[in-house]
Every structure is written in structure tokens, then in C-alpha cells.
Amino acid sequence: MASKQKTPIDYNTLPILPVRDTVLFPNAILPLTVGRDSSLKLINDLKEEEKYVGVISQRDPRVDNPQPVDLFQIGTVAFVHKVIKLPSQSLFIFVEGLQRIAIEEVTQMDPFLRARVKPLTDIAPGAKESDFDALVRSVTTMFQQVVQLSPTLSDDLQTVVMNIDDPSRLSDFIAANLPSLSSVEKQELLESLELKVRLERLNRNLAREVEVLQLRSKIQSDVQDQVTQSQREYYLREQMKAIQKELGEADEQQEIEELRKKIEAAGMSEEAKKEAMRELGRLAKMSPAAADYHVTRTYLDWLVVLPWNKVSDFRVDIAKAKQVLDDDHWDLEKLKERILDYLAVLQLKPQLKGPILCFVGPPGVGKTSLGKSIARALDRKFVRMSLGGIHDEAEIRGHRRTYIGALPGQVIQGIRRAEMRDPVFMLDEVDKIGRDFRGDPSSALLELLDPEQNSHFRDNYLDVQFDLSKVLFICTANVLDTIPPALLDRMEVMELQGYSEEEKIQIAIRHLIPKQTVEHGVKSPEQIEFTKASLASMIRHYTREAGVRSLEREIATACRKQARRIAEGKTDKLLLTADNLRDYLGIPHYRLETEIVERTRQPGVMVGLAWTPTGGDVLYVEANAMKGSKGFTMTGHVGQVMQESMQAALAWVRSHAADYEIDPEFFQSKDIHIHVPSGAIPKDGPSAGVTMVSALVSALTRRPSRQRLAMTGEITLSGQVLPVGGIKEKVLAAKRAGVTEVILPADNEPNAREDLNPEMLEGLKLHYVKTIREVVEEGLEKDPVPSEVDPMVRQAALAPAAAGSPN
């Protein structure tokens, strides 16, 4: 735009045009909108040949009627090239900056400002300042970078700036075209008369602008890539929806909404619901072909199917529960009382946490079936998990979702199968959990079986808390020795001891026979009948156990024989008696009545009683003395504790030899050998101490054991007999073996009175002793037998026993 000035500028009475948020630089053309009355008067009063005004910026743009104090001191004298009238009565003008000016004195206030101004000239750098050219080139280069990076600046500005040789014009041109500069920063550049200072300020502003634009370009590029990828996925997803629609498949969005409704209706905890909604949001954004889609979907399916707030609708009925327990199990009064006590407390306090029970006893005594009966009595679901042999903690806590094929642990899976939050949960064989380098699952049970912690149980797969405090956990075990102490401390241990013969007969009549006849398709008592005598014979001669599993197998064998007879056309009823039992079950497996008599006929053989994980059993101890010198041999796969009992027994016998007419120096000329038969079976424990002492005294004095007598008890060197455990199992084992007299420690008399009822003691005589002397007096015959026994006499004595022995 060409300049139209005709006359020189009058710097003494120059009209002043205040502007807001605008700075006009020399050699720059700027459009302005004029709307103030004073400014309109100023523009309208300009003569055609004297259109010069001083453009000065306001300090505060909010002031509508600026006074001289409201204006900056330095501005620009400009020529008004064109004036355009707008419909709003305001004016639109184009002005061209000519030169910097400074207000010296205001000469007119109304109707508009006039002032005497002084033109300002730039201060060029000295000739010795060699870095000035480098500064000019830096400013030029950075402005070109700004133009390249800025989406609003025209590329022509690069050409224009390259053609400007004057550093003053260059700085003003760049300052006028740099959009990022604020009005204050532009005013500072306008007031900088020293070219070097002006260019340094401009250089700093340009460097900042280049950094901002580069960052903006990077962000825009990343966003563009994401948008492009999102658009691509969107188009593909829409195509997939169209294909699924054509194929008649369910709409994905509909599945998402159905999942959302299931989450709302599941009754989850706040933590679980928050996690489910988060995973649902991820699922909604995924493509069904994504690798994590089915993992997330499976996880959500597990969350919505769990019974977060479903509990059994059970009203406590003590009488009904007692009836159920009595119908399902014979005896077990202590356990039944404990369950009924729990129900009574539950009736008074429904918020009661489930107890942690541990049933300990030999195999076959009904531990697992008792758990089912408890569930039936409580009207709850029953869940069973076998822990025998597991080595991996993940079986209990589950796998983390990062693994392929991950699933929740068996505990959460069992809760899902129960569909209730308060089932009866049986952890079977807790004493057989593996503990090795592959893992220690028993440690994972510590939280599960702690009522104070299992309300916040966290499965590795779910990774949210699940309340297990309402679950009634029941553990079963054969022995307690292998259960870690920390785990055992969390459980209420309840012992299930072995059954007596009468109890087994009742269990067979009430439960085993009806069950097996139904399973084998025979009717009882129309087609098969078991007499009590046959059952007693079956128990004595075909089974040797604390429980009833072997008895049930023998009953099943008899039922199969009758089923075959019926299939062969023999429809007559089978009546099993003690006399014909051998015809259907074969040769008896055990000859208890004769075995104990045969084996104890020889001096040095005594019968002890032992406790095993399968119940009580008889234990034979044999002692022999031979020529030698201080030799002491212990055989029979005996453990360290039993070896120490043997040494204690020998020490007591040597110290009391004279009391039994034994040469006190016998050990100097004899070797002693103690053997415990069944050498393949490991044996240990202190309870055979009295048996070993009696065997040694019997061997050295030739006084045989009293017939059908067994004993148990721990000994001390001072001759005391200490109490032992497993009294009920040992006494029942003695009765099964045909024993009629049992020697027990005196301190075990309360155990015998509490655990043994009159039926169990029928045909048994119990001797309670405090010292080893009493044991010897009660356990051995008074008179010794000669060293040599007539073979004919011995053969005659053994003949009746041989008739009943197996081949």
C-alpha cells in the first residue's frame, strides 16, 4: 500500500489515537476498529493531506476514556491510508507505522488528545561488537523455523524476511508478525531503542516459540496416529458388526448390556463391582478378535455367577437336626452334641461365623459321611475338596489371570457349584497335603481356615475380596502329626475313634446291608438275610479295622453271591450264619482266637497294644537270651523312641534281677535279642515299654505270659508306668484279637471310663497298674516252664489251633 502523505509531520500537535491490546511497529500496516466518540472525532477531523496520528497503547485495556497517565510514553507515528464506515457507526481504518515517538507533553484533552512528541531513532551497536551479525542470523533462522512449524503463518514470510537487510526493520517486521507475543512483550520490544537488546529479547521469544511449536507438532502427530488407528478399528468393527448381523449372530453391544445388568443384579461388594465395571469398560472397547477379549469375558462371567449375597434360607430346628444325625450315623455322640450346640448358638445369633472343625480318626469311621449329614441337618449345600497329594498353592488360591487357562482356586469353584455363600465345605485328607520344593498349600489354608481372616479371602484369579465367614469348614484327617502346628491351631479337633463289634453290627444292620442290597438288586430280608452271629463272625475273621469299609466289602461280596444264585434260577432265600459264612466269603483272613494263644505259649513272647492311623492293633514283642557277652540286639524296623524304651527295659531288669531270681551278672555271659515281628512295618513310640520289660523277665525266668492277656504303658528307669494315648482303640483291638485281660496304666483309668461303654468291656477284665512290678505280677504266670518241652505234648497242644489256621 503506497504512502499518501503530502505534508511534513507536525510533531508539536500530533493527534493521539489510544488503542487496546495492540502495538504498532514502524513499517507495519495494521487494521484498526475505531468506536470511541473521541477517536471517531479524531479520524473525522483529519485533513486529506495531514492524516498523521500517534498510535499509543493503553496500559489497562479496560479503561474506556483513557487519560494521558493511562497511556504508554512510547508509541508509533502512523499514516491513515483508508477509512471505511461500518453499519454500527464505527470506523475501520488502515494505518502504516512510520517511526517511534515519545510523548513529551499533552497539549489538548478535548475532544481528543493532542500532544507534542519527539521522534526516536534506533541505537546501532558499535563496530567492535562482532556477535551482532550472528544474533541477526539467529533471529532470522529461528523465525523461518517458526513459519515452517506454525499453521497460521504464511510461507511467504520466509522469503520476505530473507530480503530485509536492515536489522531495525528486520526486528520490527518479525515482532509485528509473531502471533505468540503478548501486548506487553511487544511494547517492551517497541521501547527497546538499542538494536542489540531488541534482537536479544526477540531471540529469546523466538526460541521459546520454536520449542512450543515443536512440542505441539509432536503431540499433533501422535494424536493423528491414534485417530487414524481408531478410525481404522472403527471401520473394521462396523464391518464386523454388519457381517455378524448378516450371519444372525448376537449383537456385541447387546452382550455388553446384558453383562452390565448381571453385574448390577449380582449383589457384589463395592470393590468387586468397581473392578467388574472397569473390566466391562475394557471389554466394550475391545475387538472380539483381540487376545484379551475372551480372558476378560471369562473373568466377568466368574464374577457375575458367584453367590455374593445368597445364603441358605434355613430356620434352626434342633429336633429335626438331631433326628437327621441319628438316622445317618450310629453312636458318635460327642460330635452330634457339638453340632447341635452350634445350631443352638446360631438360633440365638444368626450372624455367627462358621466354626472350623477337624474330624480325626481311622479310615472308614464315617468322617466324610458325617460331613454330608451335617449339611443335611443344616439344610445347606455340601461341597467336598480332596487335599490329598496336592502340591500347588494355586489349587486353593487360584492362578493369576496372566497365565493361559487361568481359573479360580477350588475353594471359589466349590462356592460357585454350591450357589450359596454358606455351604458345608469339607476339606478331605488335610493331613496328606504335599510339602516340598513344588509348594506348600498348607500355608494357603492358614487364611482360609481363620474365622478372623476368611471374611476377606482374596483369590489370585478374582483379585477381589470374597466373604467366606459364613462357610462351615470341616477338615478330615487320619493323624495330626503331619498337620503344621499353625494350621492345627486354627481348627477345633474332634476325634472319631474306632467302633466296637456291637457298634459295627448295628451300623451294618442300619446302613450297610440296606445300601448294598439296593446296589446289587437283591431284596432284604426277602432274598437275603444276615444274622447277628454271621455279622459278628464276619467282623472277627474277615476284617481287622477300626472302621467299617472292609465289612461293607464283605457284605457286598455276599450280596453278589446271592445275585448270582438268583440269576442261575435259585430263588430260595439266602440266610447267612456263622456256620455257612465260609461257603460264600472263603477261608477266614484272621484267626484271632487261636493266634494269640499259640504265640504266647513260649516264654519271652508278650502281647502289646499299639495305636495306628487305621485304629488299634495288637503288637507281639519277643525276647531271647543266649550265650554271649553283653550283646544287645533290637530288630523289627523299630524307631528311635522304641529303641530307647528297649534300653530302659533292659536297664530296669538288670537293676532288679535279684528280685526275680535272675543272676545279677547274667548280662556278662549272655546276649539279649528283642524282636518285634512284622519287620516290614515301621514301629515307634514309648507305649510298648511294659511289654518289653515283661518279655525280658519272661525270657530270663522262663515264666510265660498269661493266656489271652495284652498290655500297654510307658516305663521309666525308676519303675513307674506312665499313661499313654489311644486307650479306646487299643482296648477294641485287644477284644478283636480274642484278649480277655488288659493291663493299663492307672492314670488312664479316667480315659477308659469315659470312652469305653459296658458293651465294649463285655468279656474284658482291665488291670490298672502304677509300677513295673505290678505289671510283671499281673502279666506272667507264677511258675516257669522247663527249657525242653516234649514234642508230643507241644504237638497235642497245637493240634486244635492248626485246624482253624489258613493254608
mmCIF file of C-alpha atoms in Angstrom, residues 189-333:
data_model
loop_
_atom_site.group_PDB
_atom_site.id
_atom_site.type_symbol
_atom_site.label_atom_id
_atom_site.label_comp_id
_atom_site.label_asym_id
_atom_site.label_seq_id
_atom_site.Cartn_x
_atom_site.Cartn_y
_atom_site.Cartn_z
ATOM 1 C CA LEU A 189 10.310 -4.505 22.030
ATOM 2 C CA LEU A 190 8.885 -1.210 20.802
ATOM 3 C CA GLU A 191 10.520 0.650 23.681
ATOM 4 C CA SER A 192 13.902 -1.089 23.130
ATOM 5 C CA LEU A 193 15.873 1.516 21.176
ATOM 6 C CA GLU A 194 19.154 -0.397 21.309
ATOM 7 C CA LEU A 195 19.081 -2.811 18.387
ATOM 8 C CA LYS A 196 21.168 -5.456 20.147
ATOM 9 C CA VAL A 197 18.907 -5.513 23.223
ATOM 10 C CA ARG A 198 15.834 -5.663 20.996
ATOM 11 C CA LEU A 199 17.222 -8.563 18.965
ATOM 12 C CA GLU A 200 18.280 -10.485 22.098
ATOM 13 C CA ARG A 201 14.769 -10.218 23.541
ATOM 14 C CA LEU A 202 13.326 -11.242 20.219
ATOM 15 C CA ASN A 203 15.750 -14.171 20.012
ATOM 16 C CA ARG A 204 14.600 -15.483 23.406
ATOM 17 C CA ASN A 205 10.952 -15.206 22.396
ATOM 18 C CA LEU A 206 11.618 -16.987 19.125
ATOM 19 C CA ALA A 207 13.492 -19.819 20.870
ATOM 20 C CA ARG A 208 10.562 -20.332 23.218
ATOM 21 C CA GLU A 209 8.128 -20.273 20.318
ATOM 22 C CA VAL A 210 10.158 -22.852 18.358
ATOM 23 C CA GLU A 211 10.149 -25.221 21.358
ATOM 24 C CA VAL A 212 6.394 -24.829 21.858
ATOM 25 C CA LEU A 213 5.645 -25.387 18.186
ATOM 26 C CA GLN A 214 7.862 -28.469 18.019
ATOM 27 C CA LEU A 215 6.097 -29.955 21.045
ATOM 28 C CA ARG A 216 2.739 -29.099 19.505
ATOM 29 C CA SER A 217 3.763 -30.744 16.275
ATOM 30 C CA LYS A 218 4.798 -33.915 18.097
ATOM 31 C CA ILE A 219 1.553 -34.067 20.083
ATOM 32 C CA GLN A 220 -0.467 -33.446 16.945
ATOM 33 C CA SER A 221 1.399 -36.197 15.134
ATOM 34 C CA ASP A 222 0.769 -38.703 17.957
ATOM 35 C CA VAL A 223 -2.879 -37.758 18.140
ATOM 36 C CA GLN A 224 -3.199 -38.102 14.410
ATOM 37 C CA ASP A 225 -1.705 -41.598 14.541
ATOM 38 C CA GLN A 226 -4.111 -42.571 17.290
ATOM 39 C CA VAL A 227 -7.051 -41.092 15.469
ATOM 40 C CA THR A 228 -6.041 -42.922 12.309
ATOM 41 C CA GLN A 229 -5.762 -46.225 14.193
ATOM 42 C CA SER A 230 -9.063 -45.613 15.998
ATOM 43 C CA GLN A 231 -10.778 -44.791 12.722
ATOM 44 C CA ARG A 232 -9.390 -47.959 11.178
ATOM 45 C CA GLU A 233 -10.578 -50.060 14.118
ATOM 46 C CA TYR A 234 -13.945 -48.322 13.995
ATOM 47 C CA TYR A 235 -14.432 -49.109 10.322
ATOM 48 C CA LEU A 236 -13.341 -52.720 10.820
ATOM 49 C CA ARG A 237 -15.593 -53.081 13.843
ATOM 50 C CA GLU A 238 -18.545 -51.680 11.921
ATOM 51 C CA GLN A 239 -17.838 -54.125 9.109
ATOM 52 C CA MET A 240 -17.673 -56.962 11.623
ATOM 53 C CA LYS A 241 -20.996 -55.893 13.109
ATOM 54 C CA ALA A 242 -22.527 -55.919 9.655
ATOM 55 C CA ILE A 243 -21.136 -59.408 8.988
ATOM 56 C CA GLN A 244 -22.390 -60.677 12.359
ATOM 57 C CA LYS A 245 -25.773 -59.191 11.628
ATOM 58 C CA GLU A 246 -25.926 -60.962 8.283
ATOM 59 C CA LEU A 247 -24.880 -64.233 9.951
ATOM 60 C CA GLY A 248 -27.562 -63.808 12.613
ATOM 61 C CA GLU A 249 -25.081 -63.691 15.496
ATOM 62 C CA ALA A 250 -25.850 -61.820 18.735
ATOM 63 C CA ASP A 251 -25.045 -58.187 18.751
ATOM 64 C CA GLU A 252 -21.875 -57.452 20.738
ATOM 65 C CA GLN A 253 -23.350 -54.323 22.254
ATOM 66 C CA GLN A 254 -26.331 -56.306 23.424
ATOM 67 C CA GLU A 255 -23.999 -58.756 25.182
ATOM 68 C CA ILE A 256 -22.254 -55.873 26.917
ATOM 69 C CA GLU A 257 -25.579 -54.541 28.174
ATOM 70 C CA GLU A 258 -26.604 -57.987 29.384
ATOM 71 C CA LEU A 259 -23.345 -58.282 31.298
ATOM 72 C CA ARG A 260 -23.922 -54.852 32.804
ATOM 73 C CA LYS A 261 -27.358 -55.918 34.026
ATOM 74 C CA LYS A 262 -25.904 -59.115 35.533
ATOM 75 C CA ILE A 263 -23.250 -57.108 37.370
ATOM 76 C CA GLU A 264 -25.913 -54.804 38.814
ATOM 77 C CA ALA A 265 -28.033 -57.767 39.914
ATOM 78 C CA ALA A 266 -25.186 -59.898 41.320
ATOM 79 C CA GLY A 267 -25.064 -58.056 44.654
ATOM 80 C CA MET A 268 -21.289 -57.704 44.588
ATOM 81 C CA SER A 269 -19.230 -55.830 47.134
ATOM 82 C CA GLU A 270 -18.197 -52.291 46.222
ATOM 83 C CA GLU A 271 -14.665 -53.414 45.403
ATOM 84 C CA ALA A 272 -15.841 -56.259 43.181
ATOM 85 C CA LYS A 273 -18.430 -54.108 41.404
ATOM 86 C CA LYS A 274 -15.872 -51.395 40.703
ATOM 87 C CA GLU A 275 -13.455 -53.949 39.261
ATOM 88 C CA ALA A 276 -16.233 -55.574 37.202
ATOM 89 C CA MET A 277 -17.306 -52.236 35.730
ATOM 90 C CA ARG A 278 -13.701 -51.390 34.893
ATOM 91 C CA GLU A 279 -13.210 -54.695 33.093
ATOM 92 C CA LEU A 280 -16.576 -54.273 31.353
ATOM 93 C CA GLY A 281 -15.432 -50.886 30.030
ATOM 94 C CA ARG A 282 -12.273 -52.504 28.666
ATOM 95 C CA LEU A 283 -14.331 -55.299 27.116
ATOM 96 C CA ALA A 284 -16.647 -52.827 25.365
ATOM 97 C CA LYS A 285 -13.662 -51.178 23.669
ATOM 98 C CA MET A 286 -12.055 -54.464 22.596
ATOM 99 C CA SER A 287 -12.484 -56.268 19.355
ATOM 100 C CA PRO A 288 -13.809 -59.830 19.800
ATOM 101 C CA ALA A 289 -10.727 -60.950 17.901
ATOM 102 C CA ALA A 290 -8.384 -59.399 20.485
ATOM 103 C CA ALA A 291 -6.233 -61.762 22.536
ATOM 104 C CA ASP A 292 -7.553 -60.462 25.885
ATOM 105 C CA TYR A 293 -11.222 -60.435 24.881
ATOM 106 C CA HIS A 294 -12.064 -63.979 25.970
ATOM 107 C CA VAL A 295 -9.855 -63.661 29.086
ATOM 108 C CA THR A 296 -11.790 -60.589 30.218
ATOM 109 C CA ARG A 297 -15.133 -62.126 29.266
ATOM 110 C CA THR A 298 -14.387 -65.298 31.252
ATOM 111 C CA TYR A 299 -13.330 -63.197 34.248
ATOM 112 C CA LEU A 300 -16.604 -61.244 34.162
ATOM 113 C CA ASP A 301 -18.597 -64.469 33.831
ATOM 114 C CA TRP A 302 -16.933 -65.737 37.025
ATOM 115 C CA LEU A 303 -17.705 -62.518 38.886
ATOM 116 C CA VAL A 304 -21.402 -62.456 37.986
ATOM 117 C CA VAL A 305 -22.017 -66.153 38.703
ATOM 118 C CA LEU A 306 -20.636 -66.157 42.271
ATOM 119 C CA PRO A 307 -23.202 -66.033 45.131
ATOM 120 C CA TRP A 308 -22.058 -62.726 46.635
ATOM 121 C CA ASN A 309 -25.103 -62.328 48.891
ATOM 122 C CA LYS A 310 -27.018 -65.601 48.546
ATOM 123 C CA VAL A 311 -27.371 -67.555 51.803
ATOM 124 C CA SER A 312 -29.424 -70.596 52.718
ATOM 125 C CA ASP A 313 -32.974 -69.939 53.854
ATOM 126 C CA PHE A 314 -32.624 -72.061 56.958
ATOM 127 C CA ARG A 315 -34.610 -71.948 60.146
ATOM 128 C CA VAL A 316 -32.892 -73.695 63.031
ATOM 129 C CA ASP A 317 -34.735 -76.839 64.115
ATOM 130 C CA ILE A 318 -32.740 -78.658 66.797
ATOM 131 C CA ALA A 319 -35.066 -81.655 66.943
ATOM 132 C CA LYS A 320 -35.002 -82.177 63.163
ATOM 133 C CA ALA A 321 -31.209 -81.834 63.034
ATOM 134 C CA LYS A 322 -30.816 -84.380 65.840
ATOM 135 C CA GLN A 323 -33.108 -86.784 64.014
ATOM 136 C CA VAL A 324 -31.092 -86.443 60.789
ATOM 137 C CA LEU A 325 -27.788 -87.080 62.572
ATOM 138 C CA ASP A 326 -29.172 -90.105 64.428
ATOM 139 C CA ASP A 327 -30.657 -91.582 61.247
ATOM 140 C CA ASP A 328 -27.395 -91.291 59.325
ATOM 141 C CA HIS A 329 -24.882 -92.346 61.989
ATOM 142 C CA TRP A 330 -24.758 -94.731 64.887
ATOM 143 C CA ASP A 331 -23.069 -93.506 68.084
ATOM 144 C CA LEU A 332 -20.669 -90.510 67.625
ATOM 145 C CA GLU A 333 -22.492 -88.779 70.473
#
